[in-house]
Amino acid sequence: MPSTSKSQQRLMGVAYAVKKGDMTLDEVDAEYRDKVQELVANMTLKQLKDFASTKHEGPPDKVDEDAGI
């Protein structure tokens, strides 16, 4: 499944790096540490890689979550 935004892609990339062992949770910005820890615990390495490997062209920088309301 592709990421819906560049922001999501970056977050998934960080979670992928942590799960793979290329990064430690201590290296993650404190603002995102809990979310990354949750992603690492609940997603497989393949799922994280699929989200993180979305092509850079196309997705917006950020998805407005309130747009559909």
mmCIF file of C-alpha atoms in Angstrom:
data_model
loop_
_atom_site.group_PDB
_atom_site.id
_atom_site.type_symbol
_atom_site.label_atom_id
_atom_site.label_comp_id
_atom_site.label_asym_id
_atom_site.label_seq_id
_atom_site.Cartn_x
_atom_site.Cartn_y
_atom_site.Cartn_z
ATOM 1 C CA MET A 1 0.000 0.000 0.000
ATOM 2 C CA PRO A 2 1.470 3.365 -0.941
ATOM 3 C CA SER A 3 1.749 6.276 1.450
ATOM 4 C CA THR A 4 -0.880 8.986 1.067
ATOM 5 C CA SER A 5 1.558 11.842 1.729
ATOM 6 C CA LYS A 6 5.255 12.612 1.860
ATOM 7 C CA SER A 7 4.894 13.157 5.593
ATOM 8 C CA GLN A 8 3.514 9.642 6.064
ATOM 9 C CA GLN A 9 6.259 8.257 3.827
ATOM 10 C CA ARG A 10 8.960 9.864 5.983
ATOM 11 C CA LEU A 11 7.392 8.560 9.193
ATOM 12 C CA MET A 12 7.166 5.054 7.765
ATOM 13 C CA GLY A 13 10.770 5.313 6.581
ATOM 14 C CA VAL A 14 11.906 6.124 10.107
ATOM 15 C CA ALA A 15 9.819 3.264 11.543
ATOM 16 C CA TYR A 16 11.276 0.927 8.906
ATOM 17 C CA ALA A 17 14.828 1.961 9.817
ATOM 18 C CA VAL A 18 14.138 1.360 13.516
ATOM 19 C CA LYS A 19 12.553 -2.044 12.903
ATOM 20 C CA LYS A 20 15.394 -3.038 10.568
ATOM 21 C CA GLY A 21 17.991 -1.982 13.142
ATOM 22 C CA ASP A 22 19.588 0.827 11.134
ATOM 23 C CA MET A 23 18.326 3.342 13.725
ATOM 24 C CA THR A 24 17.480 3.197 17.406
ATOM 25 C CA LEU A 25 14.338 4.608 18.957
ATOM 26 C CA ASP A 26 16.531 7.054 20.890
ATOM 27 C CA GLU A 27 17.591 8.632 17.588
ATOM 28 C CA VAL A 28 13.977 9.421 16.652
ATOM 29 C CA ASP A 29 12.725 12.942 17.375
ATOM 30 C CA ALA A 30 10.915 12.881 20.728
ATOM 31 C CA GLU A 31 7.782 14.317 19.095
ATOM 32 C CA TYR A 32 7.384 11.213 16.915
ATOM 33 C CA ARG A 33 8.934 8.547 19.153
ATOM 34 C CA ASP A 34 5.644 7.135 20.525
ATOM 35 C CA LYS A 35 4.079 6.911 17.057
ATOM 36 C CA VAL A 36 7.185 5.243 15.604
ATOM 37 C CA GLN A 37 7.274 2.778 18.500
ATOM 38 C CA GLU A 38 3.604 1.934 17.867
ATOM 39 C CA LEU A 39 4.224 1.434 14.136
ATOM 40 C CA VAL A 40 7.236 -0.805 14.797
ATOM 41 C CA ALA A 41 5.222 -2.932 17.218
ATOM 42 C CA ASN A 42 2.137 -3.280 15.008
ATOM 43 C CA MET A 43 3.488 -3.557 11.460
ATOM 44 C CA THR A 44 5.717 -6.044 9.705
ATOM 45 C CA LEU A 45 8.993 -5.054 8.099
ATOM 46 C CA LYS A 46 7.420 -5.629 4.667
ATOM 47 C CA GLN A 47 4.422 -3.392 5.447
ATOM 48 C CA LEU A 48 6.689 -0.583 6.622
ATOM 49 C CA LYS A 49 8.896 -0.976 3.554
ATOM 50 C CA ASP A 50 5.864 -0.831 1.234
ATOM 51 C CA PHE A 51 4.709 2.472 2.764
ATOM 52 C CA ALA A 52 8.229 3.915 2.896
ATOM 53 C CA SER A 53 9.042 3.041 -0.715
ATOM 54 C CA THR A 54 6.227 5.089 -2.287
ATOM 55 C CA LYS A 55 7.457 7.094 -5.274
ATOM 56 C CA HIS A 56 8.418 10.652 -4.341
ATOM 57 C CA GLU A 57 6.390 12.264 -7.122
ATOM 58 C CA GLY A 58 2.662 12.433 -6.667
ATOM 59 C CA PRO A 59 1.746 12.433 -2.999
ATOM 60 C CA PRO A 60 1.124 15.807 -1.362
ATOM 61 C CA ASP A 61 3.416 17.016 1.419
ATOM 62 C CA LYS A 62 0.646 16.541 3.935
ATOM 63 C CA VAL A 63 -2.949 15.302 3.819
ATOM 64 C CA ASP A 64 -5.541 17.541 5.450
ATOM 65 C CA GLU A 65 -7.406 15.106 7.694
ATOM 66 C CA ASP A 66 -10.332 17.522 8.116
ATOM 67 C CA ALA A 67 -10.916 17.958 4.371
ATOM 68 C CA GLY A 68 -13.550 15.224 4.196
ATOM 69 C CA ILE A 69 -15.589 16.516 7.122
#
